[in-house]
Amino acid sequence: MSTTTGELGTSGEGADERLLRTSPLRGLLSRPELGSVVGAVAVLVFFAFVADGFLRASSLSTVLYASSTIGIMAVPVALLMIGGEFDLSAGVMVTSSALVSSMFSYQMTANVWVGVGVSLLVTLAIGAFNGFMLTRTRLPSFIITLGTFLMLTGMNLGFTKLIDGTVSTKTIGDMEGFPAAHAVFASTLTVGGVDFKVTILWWFALVALGSWILLRTRTGNWIFAVGGNQDAARAVGVPVTRTKIGLYMGVALGAWISGQHLLFSFDAVQSGEGVGNELIYIIAAVIGGCLITGGYGSAVGSAVGAFLFGMTSKGIVFAEWNPDWFKFFLGAMLLLATLLNTWVRRRAEATK
């Protein structure tokens, strides 16, 4: 199991590594998100100089919104990666969630909250399916979730055309319950004269929840254990199957929240959206300190990774650069963050 905090705790052979006594410097070097925080500060300073108005409150609101749309998914994806798995279906699952809500509400002429509830059940079932197939077949998560990705991509387009006759859903903006659902998933809050999207609150809440799970619960121990060494974890009584299924359902929960935001922001959904976003969620988690091999990372790190994404995507716009450069910067950040995270990891292990 990997060291993730410098909290005071008991020492001795066999003690939980997260509770071992460490010096402040050693604790700092062992933090998974250290590299991403350094990178975020560097990117913030860089765009503060090259982009006029980047540090304005209104610009910060825009950056936080862009970050939150990625961060809501990056948190559960990070927990899944700490558990040693991937989910390539996460991007299209967001669209599937929105489509189920929209089409069920419209076709059944029901209150949109009925569609929201049905969508939650369907999306969680997809996550459970991924986890169940992974644990029963023992196939790599890459293969399992790639298959789910392809199936959902086809179903999103096929069912939308079959039911609505086009590639987009019918508008539900005039249906009962829409204003309340919009307020929960897509409203704008004004603080000090600056508008902030409610997705920022959802994002912060998920980061807090993810951190609590990882650092304060037995489930957090299980997640690190199955990601570090699945066979050893099973040998000491960790419920590996239940943990992995729960992690995939956590990704599904994030997809449901993101999907409802997508729907209630525009009151209709394009069935082809979401393809490719799964890579962005994984990139945010990796930039935030999650290892590809599992067993190491943090929810806070995923938030910093998402914030880096938001700053870069909007900083290029504020600097009036060609947006084609965005993916170059994203790739460079991924490589640099991975190298820095590896160095931090080795330093942490060397100082144990």
mmCIF file of C-alpha atoms in Angstrom:
data_model
loop_
_atom_site.group_PDB
_atom_site.id
_atom_site.type_symbol
_atom_site.label_atom_id
_atom_site.label_comp_id
_atom_site.label_asym_id
_atom_site.label_seq_id
_atom_site.Cartn_x
_atom_site.Cartn_y
_atom_site.Cartn_z
ATOM 1 C CA MET A 1 0.000 0.000 0.000
ATOM 2 C CA SER A 2 1.344 3.423 -0.862
ATOM 3 C CA THR A 3 2.098 6.266 1.475
ATOM 4 C CA THR A 4 -0.370 9.071 0.801
ATOM 5 C CA THR A 5 -0.273 11.383 3.782
ATOM 6 C CA GLY A 6 2.082 12.536 6.454
ATOM 7 C CA GLU A 7 -0.489 12.236 9.220
ATOM 8 C CA LEU A 8 0.623 11.213 12.675
ATOM 9 C CA GLY A 9 -0.151 7.685 13.612
ATOM 10 C CA THR A 10 1.303 4.556 15.092
ATOM 11 C CA SER A 11 4.579 3.185 13.841
ATOM 12 C CA GLY A 12 5.850 -0.334 13.702
ATOM 13 C CA GLU A 13 5.938 -3.365 11.514
ATOM 14 C CA GLY A 14 2.678 -3.993 9.714
ATOM 15 C CA ALA A 15 1.159 -0.577 10.508
ATOM 16 C CA ASP A 16 -0.843 1.232 7.883
ATOM 17 C CA GLU A 17 1.697 3.275 5.910
ATOM 18 C CA ARG A 18 -0.698 6.238 5.825
ATOM 19 C CA LEU A 19 -0.493 6.429 9.626
ATOM 20 C CA LEU A 20 3.305 6.213 10.006
ATOM 21 C CA ARG A 21 5.069 9.163 11.642
ATOM 22 C CA THR A 22 6.961 11.206 9.080
ATOM 23 C CA SER A 23 8.840 14.477 8.994
ATOM 24 C CA PRO A 24 7.069 17.431 7.356
ATOM 25 C CA LEU A 25 9.513 17.351 4.409
ATOM 26 C CA ARG A 26 9.092 13.620 3.910
ATOM 27 C CA GLY A 27 5.337 13.994 4.151
ATOM 28 C CA LEU A 28 5.417 16.755 1.529
ATOM 29 C CA LEU A 29 7.555 14.696 -0.849
ATOM 30 C CA SER A 30 5.191 11.750 -0.494
ATOM 31 C CA ARG A 31 2.113 13.708 -1.548
ATOM 32 C CA PRO A 32 0.830 12.401 -4.914
ATOM 33 C CA GLU A 33 -0.398 15.824 -5.976
ATOM 34 C CA LEU A 34 2.913 17.629 -5.355
ATOM 35 C CA GLY A 35 3.943 17.554 -9.001
ATOM 36 C CA SER A 36 0.593 18.809 -10.238
ATOM 37 C CA VAL A 37 0.542 21.645 -7.707
ATOM 38 C CA VAL A 38 3.980 22.786 -8.878
ATOM 39 C CA GLY A 39 2.767 22.590 -12.467
ATOM 40 C CA ALA A 40 -0.442 24.483 -11.678
ATOM 41 C CA VAL A 41 1.489 27.332 -10.066
ATOM 42 C CA ALA A 42 3.804 27.500 -13.085
ATOM 43 C CA VAL A 43 0.901 27.559 -15.564
ATOM 44 C CA LEU A 44 -0.946 30.179 -13.499
ATOM 45 C CA VAL A 45 2.090 32.475 -13.402
ATOM 46 C CA PHE A 46 2.764 31.910 -17.103
ATOM 47 C CA PHE A 47 -0.718 32.868 -18.282
ATOM 48 C CA ALA A 48 -0.877 35.748 -15.795
ATOM 49 C CA PHE A 49 1.973 37.329 -17.776
ATOM 50 C CA VAL A 50 1.024 36.386 -21.341
ATOM 51 C CA ALA A 51 -2.783 36.687 -21.200
ATOM 52 C CA ASP A 52 -4.406 40.009 -20.378
ATOM 53 C CA GLY A 53 -7.193 39.702 -17.841
ATOM 54 C CA PHE A 54 -6.378 36.104 -16.931
ATOM 55 C CA LEU A 55 -6.418 36.908 -13.214
ATOM 56 C CA ARG A 56 -9.734 38.769 -13.279
ATOM 57 C CA ALA A 57 -12.552 37.312 -11.196
ATOM 58 C CA SER A 58 -14.699 36.747 -14.293
ATOM 59 C CA SER A 59 -11.834 34.890 -15.965
ATOM 60 C CA LEU A 60 -11.371 32.767 -12.862
ATOM 61 C CA SER A 61 -15.048 31.869 -13.015
ATOM 62 C CA THR A 62 -14.633 30.712 -16.621
ATOM 63 C CA VAL A 63 -11.552 28.662 -15.746
ATOM 64 C CA LEU A 64 -13.259 27.046 -12.767
ATOM 65 C CA TYR A 65 -16.279 26.115 -14.862
ATOM 66 C CA ALA A 66 -14.105 24.489 -17.525
ATOM 67 C CA SER A 67 -12.201 22.696 -14.767
ATOM 68 C CA SER A 68 -15.359 21.507 -13.024
ATOM 69 C CA THR A 69 -16.793 19.851 -16.135
ATOM 70 C CA ILE A 70 -13.646 17.708 -16.240
ATOM 71 C CA GLY A 71 -13.105 17.499 -12.484
ATOM 72 C CA ILE A 72 -16.510 15.957 -11.716
ATOM 73 C CA MET A 73 -15.423 12.916 -13.713
ATOM 74 C CA ALA A 74 -11.717 13.101 -12.871
ATOM 75 C CA VAL A 75 -12.368 12.382 -9.172
ATOM 76 C CA PRO A 76 -14.049 8.958 -9.572
ATOM 77 C CA VAL A 77 -11.716 8.124 -12.461
ATOM 78 C CA ALA A 78 -8.766 8.858 -10.158
ATOM 79 C CA LEU A 79 -10.166 6.556 -7.462
ATOM 80 C CA LEU A 80 -10.628 3.859 -10.098
ATOM 81 C CA MET A 81 -7.034 4.300 -11.275
ATOM 82 C CA ILE A 82 -5.773 4.110 -7.689
ATOM 83 C CA GLY A 83 -7.650 0.813 -7.603
ATOM 84 C CA GLY A 84 -5.617 -0.300 -10.614
ATOM 85 C CA GLU A 85 -8.236 -0.051 -13.387
ATOM 86 C CA PHE A 86 -9.374 2.154 -16.298
ATOM 87 C CA ASP A 87 -12.744 3.074 -17.765
ATOM 88 C CA LEU A 88 -12.721 3.953 -21.449
ATOM 89 C CA SER A 89 -16.512 4.208 -21.494
ATOM 90 C CA ALA A 90 -16.657 7.177 -19.100
ATOM 91 C CA GLY A 91 -16.996 9.832 -21.809
ATOM 92 C CA VAL A 92 -19.892 8.299 -23.718
ATOM 93 C CA MET A 93 -21.526 7.202 -20.452
ATOM 94 C CA VAL A 94 -22.068 10.897 -19.688
ATOM 95 C CA THR A 95 -24.008 11.244 -22.939
ATOM 96 C CA SER A 96 -25.913 8.008 -22.283
ATOM 97 C CA SER A 97 -27.025 9.364 -18.911
ATOM 98 C CA ALA A 98 -28.310 12.566 -20.475
ATOM 99 C CA LEU A 99 -30.077 10.717 -23.295
ATOM 100 C CA VAL A 100 -31.907 8.383 -20.914
ATOM 101 C CA SER A 101 -33.149 11.315 -18.824
ATOM 102 C CA SER A 102 -34.291 13.274 -21.842
ATOM 103 C CA MET A 103 -35.937 10.508 -23.873
ATOM 104 C CA PHE A 104 -37.658 8.823 -20.937
ATOM 105 C CA SER A 105 -39.122 12.130 -19.745
ATOM 106 C CA TYR A 106 -40.269 13.148 -23.223
ATOM 107 C CA GLN A 107 -41.668 9.807 -24.363
ATOM 108 C CA MET A 108 -43.465 9.131 -21.082
ATOM 109 C CA THR A 109 -44.568 12.770 -20.746
ATOM 110 C CA ALA A 110 -43.414 12.496 -17.163
ATOM 111 C CA ASN A 111 -41.961 15.008 -14.751
ATOM 112 C CA VAL A 112 -38.311 15.356 -15.725
ATOM 113 C CA TRP A 113 -37.290 14.181 -12.240
ATOM 114 C CA VAL A 114 -38.675 10.763 -13.150
ATOM 115 C CA GLY A 115 -36.301 10.676 -16.098
ATOM 116 C CA VAL A 116 -33.457 11.845 -13.853
ATOM 117 C CA GLY A 117 -34.167 8.988 -11.438
ATOM 118 C CA VAL A 118 -34.386 6.386 -14.189
ATOM 119 C CA SER A 119 -31.143 7.722 -15.654
ATOM 120 C CA LEU A 120 -29.400 7.296 -12.285
ATOM 121 C CA LEU A 121 -30.461 3.650 -12.085
ATOM 122 C CA VAL A 122 -29.463 2.918 -15.693
ATOM 123 C CA THR A 123 -26.089 4.666 -15.368
ATOM 124 C CA LEU A 124 -25.239 2.874 -12.119
ATOM 125 C CA ALA A 125 -26.216 -0.396 -13.800
ATOM 126 C CA ILE A 126 -23.716 0.314 -16.592
ATOM 127 C CA GLY A 127 -21.001 0.914 -14.014
ATOM 128 C CA ALA A 128 -21.929 -2.275 -12.171
ATOM 129 C CA PHE A 129 -21.830 -4.157 -15.484
ATOM 130 C CA ASN A 130 -18.271 -2.965 -16.126
ATOM 131 C CA GLY A 131 -17.162 -4.017 -12.658
ATOM 132 C CA PHE A 132 -18.974 -7.352 -12.803
ATOM 133 C CA MET A 133 -17.536 -8.260 -16.208
ATOM 134 C CA LEU A 134 -14.053 -7.274 -15.073
ATOM 135 C CA THR A 135 -14.119 -9.383 -11.929
ATOM 136 C CA ARG A 136 -15.843 -12.407 -13.472
ATOM 137 C CA THR A 137 -13.870 -12.650 -16.723
ATOM 138 C CA ARG A 138 -10.498 -11.436 -15.370
ATOM 139 C CA LEU A 139 -9.992 -9.671 -18.703
ATOM 140 C CA PRO A 140 -8.070 -6.365 -18.649
ATOM 141 C CA SER A 141 -10.203 -3.315 -17.900
ATOM 142 C CA PHE A 142 -8.981 -1.856 -21.202
ATOM 143 C CA ILE A 143 -10.796 -4.615 -23.127
ATOM 144 C CA ILE A 144 -13.940 -4.632 -20.974
ATOM 145 C CA THR A 145 -14.500 -0.881 -21.032
ATOM 146 C CA LEU A 146 -13.474 -0.546 -24.682
ATOM 147 C CA GLY A 147 -16.280 -2.963 -25.473
ATOM 148 C CA THR A 148 -18.687 -0.921 -23.322
ATOM 149 C CA PHE A 149 -17.492 2.256 -25.028
ATOM 150 C CA LEU A 150 -18.300 0.855 -28.456
ATOM 151 C CA MET A 151 -21.671 -0.519 -27.363
ATOM 152 C CA LEU A 152 -22.733 2.744 -25.729
ATOM 153 C CA THR A 153 -21.554 4.775 -28.707
ATOM 154 C CA GLY A 154 -23.726 2.682 -31.019
ATOM 155 C CA MET A 155 -26.685 2.592 -28.646
ATOM 156 C CA ASN A 156 -26.600 6.357 -28.097
ATOM 157 C CA LEU A 157 -26.853 7.011 -31.810
ATOM 158 C CA GLY A 158 -29.123 4.072 -32.674
ATOM 159 C CA PHE A 159 -31.734 4.607 -29.967
ATOM 160 C CA THR A 160 -31.835 8.376 -30.505
ATOM 161 C CA LYS A 161 -32.501 7.946 -34.225
ATOM 162 C CA LEU A 162 -35.011 5.163 -33.553
ATOM 163 C CA ILE A 163 -37.012 7.077 -30.955
ATOM 164 C CA ASP A 164 -36.617 10.715 -31.993
ATOM 165 C CA GLY A 165 -35.854 10.290 -35.680
ATOM 166 C CA THR A 166 -32.734 12.480 -35.522
ATOM 167 C CA VAL A 167 -29.319 12.466 -33.845
ATOM 168 C CA SER A 168 -30.535 14.815 -31.101
ATOM 169 C CA THR A 169 -33.268 14.535 -28.495
ATOM 170 C CA LYS A 170 -36.425 16.620 -28.395
ATOM 171 C CA THR A 171 -36.377 19.697 -26.183
ATOM 172 C CA ILE A 172 -37.738 19.196 -22.672
ATOM 173 C CA GLY A 173 -37.351 22.808 -21.549
ATOM 174 C CA ASP A 174 -41.104 23.285 -21.201
ATOM 175 C CA MET A 175 -41.760 20.114 -19.218
ATOM 176 C CA GLU A 176 -42.748 19.930 -15.571
ATOM 177 C CA GLY A 177 -39.814 19.875 -13.171
ATOM 178 C CA PHE A 178 -37.310 21.329 -15.649
ATOM 179 C CA PRO A 179 -36.715 24.616 -13.746
ATOM 180 C CA ALA A 180 -35.977 22.763 -10.502
ATOM 181 C CA ALA A 181 -33.654 20.282 -12.230
ATOM 182 C CA HIS A 182 -31.918 23.130 -14.024
ATOM 183 C CA ALA A 183 -31.341 24.836 -10.672
ATOM 184 C CA VAL A 184 -29.728 21.692 -9.236
ATOM 185 C CA PHE A 185 -27.540 20.711 -12.178
ATOM 186 C CA ALA A 186 -26.967 23.771 -14.367
ATOM 187 C CA SER A 187 -27.773 26.983 -12.509
ATOM 188 C CA THR A 188 -25.536 30.012 -12.115
ATOM 189 C CA LEU A 189 -24.701 31.480 -8.705
ATOM 190 C CA THR A 190 -23.674 35.106 -8.349
ATOM 191 C CA VAL A 191 -21.036 35.854 -5.717
ATOM 192 C CA GLY A 192 -19.662 39.368 -5.399
ATOM 193 C CA GLY A 193 -20.983 40.284 -8.819
ATOM 194 C CA VAL A 194 -19.263 37.313 -10.477
ATOM 195 C CA ASP A 195 -21.225 34.374 -11.923
ATOM 196 C CA PHE A 196 -20.194 30.848 -10.968
ATOM 197 C CA LYS A 197 -21.731 27.640 -12.313
ATOM 198 C CA VAL A 198 -23.203 25.202 -9.804
ATOM 199 C CA THR A 199 -21.003 22.463 -11.279
ATOM 200 C CA ILE A 200 -18.135 24.015 -9.324
ATOM 201 C CA LEU A 201 -19.950 23.113 -6.087
ATOM 202 C CA TRP A 202 -20.587 19.579 -7.353
ATOM 203 C CA TRP A 203 -16.878 19.304 -8.164
ATOM 204 C CA PHE A 204 -15.715 20.531 -4.754
ATOM 205 C CA ALA A 205 -18.181 18.207 -3.025
ATOM 206 C CA LEU A 206 -16.895 15.184 -4.954
ATOM 207 C CA VAL A 207 -13.280 16.084 -4.187
ATOM 208 C CA ALA A 208 -14.135 16.300 -0.480
ATOM 209 C CA LEU A 209 -16.050 13.012 -0.614
ATOM 210 C CA GLY A 210 -13.287 11.246 -2.540
ATOM 211 C CA SER A 211 -10.619 12.487 -0.120
ATOM 212 C CA TRP A 212 -12.671 11.368 2.867
ATOM 213 C CA ILE A 213 -13.161 7.916 1.384
ATOM 214 C CA LEU A 214 -9.463 7.481 0.585
ATOM 215 C CA LEU A 215 -8.031 8.865 3.812
ATOM 216 C CA ARG A 216 -10.627 8.218 6.492
ATOM 217 C CA THR A 217 -12.448 4.994 5.673
ATOM 218 C CA ARG A 218 -11.750 1.276 5.453
ATOM 219 C CA THR A 219 -12.885 1.443 1.839
ATOM 220 C CA GLY A 220 -9.945 3.751 1.171
ATOM 221 C CA ASN A 221 -7.593 1.087 2.529
ATOM 222 C CA TRP A 222 -9.215 -1.455 0.212
ATOM 223 C CA ILE A 223 -8.830 0.821 -2.841
ATOM 224 C CA PHE A 224 -5.107 1.323 -2.252
ATOM 225 C CA ALA A 225 -4.667 -2.376 -1.478
ATOM 226 C CA VAL A 226 -6.335 -3.719 -4.638
ATOM 227 C CA GLY A 227 -4.441 -1.182 -6.736
ATOM 228 C CA GLY A 228 -1.099 -2.018 -5.151
ATOM 229 C CA ASN A 229 -1.348 -5.816 -5.205
ATOM 230 C CA GLN A 230 -4.691 -7.427 -5.904
ATOM 231 C CA ASP A 231 -3.661 -10.961 -4.993
ATOM 232 C CA ALA A 232 -2.075 -9.899 -1.718
ATOM 233 C CA ALA A 233 -5.150 -7.827 -0.886
ATOM 234 C CA ARG A 234 -7.439 -10.793 -1.497
ATOM 235 C CA ALA A 235 -5.198 -12.983 0.669
ATOM 236 C CA VAL A 236 -5.652 -10.693 3.683
ATOM 237 C CA GLY A 237 -9.421 -10.507 3.312
ATOM 238 C CA VAL A 238 -9.979 -7.400 1.197
ATOM 239 C CA PRO A 239 -13.264 -7.735 -0.774
ATOM 240 C CA VAL A 240 -11.644 -7.186 -4.164
ATOM 241 C CA THR A 241 -14.751 -7.873 -6.238
ATOM 242 C CA ARG A 242 -16.972 -5.564 -4.208
ATOM 243 C CA THR A 243 -14.331 -2.827 -4.209
ATOM 244 C CA LYS A 244 -13.827 -2.853 -7.979
ATOM 245 C CA ILE A 245 -17.542 -2.928 -8.734
ATOM 246 C CA GLY A 246 -18.032 -0.037 -6.316
ATOM 247 C CA LEU A 247 -15.296 1.965 -8.047
ATOM 248 C CA TYR A 248 -16.924 1.496 -11.449
ATOM 249 C CA MET A 249 -20.261 2.530 -9.989
ATOM 250 C CA GLY A 250 -18.516 5.627 -8.626
ATOM 251 C CA VAL A 251 -17.466 6.524 -12.175
ATOM 252 C CA ALA A 252 -21.059 5.960 -13.252
ATOM 253 C CA LEU A 253 -22.273 8.346 -10.540
ATOM 254 C CA GLY A 254 -19.932 11.037 -11.834
ATOM 255 C CA ALA A 255 -21.169 10.366 -15.372
ATOM 256 C CA TRP A 256 -24.761 10.774 -14.192
ATOM 257 C CA ILE A 257 -24.026 14.156 -12.597
ATOM 258 C CA SER A 258 -22.167 15.344 -15.701
ATOM 259 C CA GLY A 259 -24.904 14.022 -17.965
ATOM 260 C CA GLN A 260 -27.638 15.869 -16.104
ATOM 261 C CA HIS A 261 -25.604 19.061 -16.339
ATOM 262 C CA LEU A 262 -25.235 18.526 -20.073
ATOM 263 C CA LEU A 263 -28.967 17.999 -20.498
ATOM 264 C CA PHE A 264 -30.281 20.781 -18.279
ATOM 265 C CA SER A 265 -27.819 23.319 -19.645
ATOM 266 C CA PHE A 266 -29.254 23.045 -23.157
ATOM 267 C CA ASP A 267 -32.550 21.062 -22.705
ATOM 268 C CA ALA A 268 -31.545 18.734 -25.590
ATOM 269 C CA VAL A 269 -28.624 16.371 -26.215
ATOM 270 C CA GLN A 270 -26.615 15.423 -29.295
ATOM 271 C CA SER A 271 -26.154 11.647 -29.292
ATOM 272 C CA GLY A 272 -22.596 11.776 -30.624
ATOM 273 C CA GLU A 273 -21.149 13.834 -27.778
ATOM 274 C CA GLY A 274 -18.658 12.548 -25.233
ATOM 275 C CA VAL A 275 -16.401 10.498 -27.504
ATOM 276 C CA GLY A 276 -12.776 11.161 -26.539
ATOM 277 C CA ASN A 277 -13.543 12.798 -23.197
ATOM 278 C CA GLU A 278 -12.553 9.626 -21.344
ATOM 279 C CA LEU A 279 -8.938 10.335 -22.274
ATOM 280 C CA ILE A 280 -9.185 13.832 -20.826
ATOM 281 C CA TYR A 281 -10.459 12.430 -17.515
ATOM 282 C CA ILE A 282 -7.577 9.957 -17.391
ATOM 283 C CA ILE A 283 -5.078 12.677 -18.292
ATOM 284 C CA ALA A 284 -6.377 14.882 -15.465
ATOM 285 C CA ALA A 285 -5.975 12.007 -13.007
ATOM 286 C CA VAL A 286 -2.460 11.185 -14.222
ATOM 287 C CA ILE A 287 -1.381 14.827 -14.140
ATOM 288 C CA GLY A 288 -2.778 14.907 -10.603
ATOM 289 C CA GLY A 289 -0.432 12.154 -9.463
ATOM 290 C CA CYS A 290 -2.199 8.849 -10.161
ATOM 291 C CA LEU A 291 0.101 6.102 -11.354
ATOM 292 C CA ILE A 292 -0.872 4.078 -14.412
ATOM 293 C CA THR A 293 0.017 0.957 -12.423
ATOM 294 C CA GLY A 294 -2.418 1.803 -9.585
ATOM 295 C CA GLY A 295 -2.018 1.992 -5.820
ATOM 296 C CA TYR A 296 -1.003 5.661 -5.689
ATOM 297 C CA GLY A 297 -2.817 8.964 -6.113
ATOM 298 C CA SER A 298 -5.364 11.291 -4.509
ATOM 299 C CA ALA A 299 -8.690 12.972 -5.139
ATOM 300 C CA VAL A 300 -7.138 16.387 -4.556
ATOM 301 C CA GLY A 301 -4.543 15.621 -7.212
ATOM 302 C CA SER A 302 -7.277 14.913 -9.764
ATOM 303 C CA ALA A 303 -8.794 18.303 -8.934
ATOM 304 C CA VAL A 304 -5.458 20.024 -9.520
ATOM 305 C CA GLY A 305 -5.121 18.117 -12.798
ATOM 306 C CA ALA A 306 -8.567 19.287 -13.881
ATOM 307 C CA PHE A 307 -7.687 22.851 -12.850
ATOM 308 C CA LEU A 308 -4.548 22.650 -14.997
ATOM 309 C CA PHE A 309 -6.743 21.556 -17.890
ATOM 310 C CA GLY A 310 -9.108 24.483 -17.300
ATOM 311 C CA MET A 311 -6.301 27.027 -17.033
ATOM 312 C CA THR A 312 -4.622 25.802 -20.203
ATOM 313 C CA SER A 313 -7.776 25.586 -22.313
ATOM 314 C CA LYS A 314 -8.985 29.045 -21.322
ATOM 315 C CA GLY A 315 -5.552 30.630 -20.958
ATOM 316 C CA ILE A 316 -4.866 29.979 -24.644
ATOM 317 C CA VAL A 317 -8.136 31.732 -25.487
ATOM 318 C CA PHE A 318 -7.363 34.711 -23.241
ATOM 319 C CA ALA A 319 -3.877 34.959 -24.778
ATOM 320 C CA GLU A 320 -5.527 34.974 -28.242
ATOM 321 C CA TRP A 321 -3.407 32.092 -29.466
ATOM 322 C CA ASN A 322 -4.425 29.533 -32.036
ATOM 323 C CA PRO A 323 -6.496 26.961 -30.098
ATOM 324 C CA ASP A 324 -4.838 24.218 -32.148
ATOM 325 C CA TRP A 325 -1.932 24.539 -29.706
ATOM 326 C CA PHE A 326 -4.096 23.333 -26.824
ATOM 327 C CA LYS A 327 -3.483 19.635 -27.353
ATOM 328 C CA PHE A 328 0.237 20.282 -27.668
ATOM 329 C CA PHE A 329 0.251 21.898 -24.243
ATOM 330 C CA LEU A 330 -1.955 19.140 -22.869
ATOM 331 C CA GLY A 331 0.448 16.465 -24.113
ATOM 332 C CA ALA A 332 3.452 18.369 -22.781
ATOM 333 C CA MET A 333 1.782 18.718 -19.370
ATOM 334 C CA LEU A 334 1.019 15.004 -19.337
ATOM 335 C CA LEU A 335 4.630 14.046 -20.043
ATOM 336 C CA LEU A 336 6.116 16.567 -17.622
ATOM 337 C CA ALA A 337 3.648 15.683 -14.876
ATOM 338 C CA THR A 338 4.309 11.965 -15.306
ATOM 339 C CA LEU A 339 8.069 12.487 -15.109
ATOM 340 C CA LEU A 340 7.720 14.734 -12.066
ATOM 341 C CA ASN A 341 5.311 12.324 -10.366
ATOM 342 C CA THR A 342 7.750 9.467 -10.935
ATOM 343 C CA TRP A 343 10.555 11.518 -9.419
ATOM 344 C CA VAL A 344 8.392 12.447 -6.423
ATOM 345 C CA ARG A 345 7.441 8.806 -5.955
ATOM 346 C CA ARG A 346 11.058 7.666 -6.006
ATOM 347 C CA ARG A 347 12.099 10.400 -3.592
ATOM 348 C CA ALA A 348 9.292 9.399 -1.229
ATOM 349 C CA GLU A 349 10.373 5.741 -1.353
ATOM 350 C CA ALA A 350 14.035 6.668 -0.885
ATOM 351 C CA THR A 351 13.288 8.649 2.288
ATOM 352 C CA LYS A 352 11.281 5.868 3.977
#
